[in-house]
PDB file of C-alpha atoms in Angstrom:
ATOM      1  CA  UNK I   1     -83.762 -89.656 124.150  1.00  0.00           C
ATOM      2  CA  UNK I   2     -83.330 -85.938 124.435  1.00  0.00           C
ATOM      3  CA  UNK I   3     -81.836 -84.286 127.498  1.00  0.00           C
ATOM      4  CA  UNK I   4     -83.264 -81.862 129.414  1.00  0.00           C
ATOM      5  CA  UNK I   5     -81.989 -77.870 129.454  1.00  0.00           C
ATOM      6  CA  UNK I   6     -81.279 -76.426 132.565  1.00  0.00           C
ATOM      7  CA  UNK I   7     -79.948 -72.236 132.476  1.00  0.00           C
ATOM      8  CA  UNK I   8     -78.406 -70.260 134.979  1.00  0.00           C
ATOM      9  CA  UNK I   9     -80.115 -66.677 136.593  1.00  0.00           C
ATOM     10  CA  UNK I  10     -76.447 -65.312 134.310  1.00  0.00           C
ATOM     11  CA  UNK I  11     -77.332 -66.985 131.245  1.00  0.00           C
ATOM     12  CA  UNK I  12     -81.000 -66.021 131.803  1.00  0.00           C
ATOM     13  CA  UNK I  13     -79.618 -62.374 131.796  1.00  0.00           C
ATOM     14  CA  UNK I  14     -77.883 -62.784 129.294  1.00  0.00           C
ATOM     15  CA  UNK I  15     -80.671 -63.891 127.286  1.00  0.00           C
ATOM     16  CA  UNK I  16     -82.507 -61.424 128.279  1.00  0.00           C
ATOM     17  CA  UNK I  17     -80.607 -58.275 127.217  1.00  0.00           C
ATOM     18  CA  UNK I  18     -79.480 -59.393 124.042  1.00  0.00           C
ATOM     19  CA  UNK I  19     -83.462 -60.324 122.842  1.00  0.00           C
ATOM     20  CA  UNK I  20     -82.173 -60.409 119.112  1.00  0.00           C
ATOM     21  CA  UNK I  21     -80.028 -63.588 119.804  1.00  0.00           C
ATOM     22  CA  UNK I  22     -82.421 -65.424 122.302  1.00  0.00           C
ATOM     23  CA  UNK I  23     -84.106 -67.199 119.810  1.00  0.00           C
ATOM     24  CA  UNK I  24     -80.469 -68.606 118.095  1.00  0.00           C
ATOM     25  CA  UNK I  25     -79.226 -69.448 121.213  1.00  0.00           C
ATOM     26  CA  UNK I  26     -82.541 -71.373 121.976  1.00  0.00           C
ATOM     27  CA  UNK I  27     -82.526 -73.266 118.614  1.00  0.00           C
ATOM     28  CA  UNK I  28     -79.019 -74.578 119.302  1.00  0.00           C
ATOM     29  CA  UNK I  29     -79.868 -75.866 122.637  1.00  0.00           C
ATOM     30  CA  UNK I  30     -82.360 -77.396 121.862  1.00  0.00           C
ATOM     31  CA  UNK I  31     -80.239 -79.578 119.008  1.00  0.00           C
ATOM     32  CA  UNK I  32     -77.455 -79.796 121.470  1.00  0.00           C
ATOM     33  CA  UNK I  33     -79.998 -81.528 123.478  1.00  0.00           C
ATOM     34  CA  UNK I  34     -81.080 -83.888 120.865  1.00  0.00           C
ATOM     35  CA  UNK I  35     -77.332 -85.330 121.000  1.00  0.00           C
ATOM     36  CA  UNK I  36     -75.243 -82.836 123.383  1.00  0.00           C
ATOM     37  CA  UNK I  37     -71.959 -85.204 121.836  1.00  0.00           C
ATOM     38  CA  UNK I  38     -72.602 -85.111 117.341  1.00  0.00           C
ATOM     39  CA  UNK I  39     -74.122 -82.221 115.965  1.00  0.00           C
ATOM     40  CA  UNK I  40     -73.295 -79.449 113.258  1.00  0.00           C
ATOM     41  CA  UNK I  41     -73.086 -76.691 115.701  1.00  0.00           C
ATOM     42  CA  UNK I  42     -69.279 -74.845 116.237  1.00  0.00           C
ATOM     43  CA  UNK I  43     -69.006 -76.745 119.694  1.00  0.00           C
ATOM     44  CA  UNK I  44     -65.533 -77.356 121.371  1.00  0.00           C
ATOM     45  CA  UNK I  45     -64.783 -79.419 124.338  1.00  0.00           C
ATOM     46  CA  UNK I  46     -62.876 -77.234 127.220  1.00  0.00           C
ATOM     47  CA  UNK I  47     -58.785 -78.294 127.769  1.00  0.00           C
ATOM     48  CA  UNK I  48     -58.829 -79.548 131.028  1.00  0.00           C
ATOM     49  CA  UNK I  49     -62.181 -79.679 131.824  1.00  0.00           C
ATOM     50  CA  UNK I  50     -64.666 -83.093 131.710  1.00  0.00           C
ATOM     51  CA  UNK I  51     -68.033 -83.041 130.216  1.00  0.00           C
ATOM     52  CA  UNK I  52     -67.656 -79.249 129.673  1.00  0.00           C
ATOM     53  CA  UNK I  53     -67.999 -77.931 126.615  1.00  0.00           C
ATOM     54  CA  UNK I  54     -68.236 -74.321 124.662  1.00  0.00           C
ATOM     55  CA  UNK I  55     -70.991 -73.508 121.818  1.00  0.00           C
ATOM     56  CA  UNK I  56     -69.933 -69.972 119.607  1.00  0.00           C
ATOM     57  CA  UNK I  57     -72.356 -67.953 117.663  1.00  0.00           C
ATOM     58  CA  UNK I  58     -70.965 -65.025 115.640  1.00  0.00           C
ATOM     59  CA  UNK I  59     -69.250 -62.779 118.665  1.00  0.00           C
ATOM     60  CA  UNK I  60     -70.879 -64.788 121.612  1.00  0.00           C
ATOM     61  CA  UNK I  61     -69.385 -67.857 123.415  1.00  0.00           C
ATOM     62  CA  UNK I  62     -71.933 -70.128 126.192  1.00  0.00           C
ATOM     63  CA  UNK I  63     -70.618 -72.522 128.278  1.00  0.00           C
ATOM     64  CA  UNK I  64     -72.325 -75.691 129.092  1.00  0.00           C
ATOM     65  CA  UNK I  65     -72.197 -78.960 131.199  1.00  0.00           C
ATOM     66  CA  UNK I  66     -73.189 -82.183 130.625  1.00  0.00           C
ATOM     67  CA  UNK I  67     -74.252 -83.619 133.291  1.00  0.00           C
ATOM     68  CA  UNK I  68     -74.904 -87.770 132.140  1.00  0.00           C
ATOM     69  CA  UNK I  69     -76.738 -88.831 135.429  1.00  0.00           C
ATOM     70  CA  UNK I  70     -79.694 -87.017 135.644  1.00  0.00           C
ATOM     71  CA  UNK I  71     -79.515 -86.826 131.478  1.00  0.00           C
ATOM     72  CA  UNK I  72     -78.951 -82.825 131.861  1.00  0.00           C
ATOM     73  CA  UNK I  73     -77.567 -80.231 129.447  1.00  0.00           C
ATOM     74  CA  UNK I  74     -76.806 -77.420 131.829  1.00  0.00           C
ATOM     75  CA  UNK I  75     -75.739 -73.922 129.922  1.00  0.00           C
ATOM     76  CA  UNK I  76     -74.151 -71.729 132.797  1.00  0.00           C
ATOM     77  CA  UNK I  77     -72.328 -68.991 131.074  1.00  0.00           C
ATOM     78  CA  UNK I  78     -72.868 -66.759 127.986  1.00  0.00           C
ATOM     79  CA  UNK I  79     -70.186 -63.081 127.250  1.00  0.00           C
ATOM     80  CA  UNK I  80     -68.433 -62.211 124.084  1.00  0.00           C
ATOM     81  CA  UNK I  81     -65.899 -64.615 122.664  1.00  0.00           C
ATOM     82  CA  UNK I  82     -62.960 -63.177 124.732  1.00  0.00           C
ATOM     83  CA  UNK I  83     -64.909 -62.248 128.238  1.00  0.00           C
ATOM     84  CA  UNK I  84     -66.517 -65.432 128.786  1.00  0.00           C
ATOM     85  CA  UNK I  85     -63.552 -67.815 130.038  1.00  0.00           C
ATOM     86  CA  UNK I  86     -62.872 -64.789 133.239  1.00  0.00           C
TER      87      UNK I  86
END
């Protein structure tokens, strides 16, 4: 069962002014949502956090929820590596 991918308007822009990485970041989603928990992907769960998780690709961090009851992979935050957890 595959979940569902849900972005926010930030991510969007994100997405949208770095064009060059839109298709990477759209690739990995789309496994994450194949099986958001197992994949080959650089994924991390976030300390404190539940079902919360971070996915890195070269200089770029995105931030992600799972959300189980609607079967939901919602990515709501993308920056560089060391701007994206303000």
């Amino acid at each position: 069962m595959s979940y569902q991918i849900k972005i926010s308007k930030e991510f969007d822009k994100f997405l949208e002014r770095h064009r060059d990485l839109a298709p990477k970041v759209v690739r990995s989603f789309r496994i994450i949502a194949q099986n958001p928990r197992q994949n080959a992907l650089d994924i991390a769960k976030l300390k404190g956090e539940e079902n919360k998780y971070r996915l890195r690709l070269g200089k770029y961090c995105f931030l992600y929820e799972i959300i189980e009851e609607q079967i939901l992979v919602y990515a709501y935050k993308a920056n560089s590596r060391g701007d994206v957890y303000k």
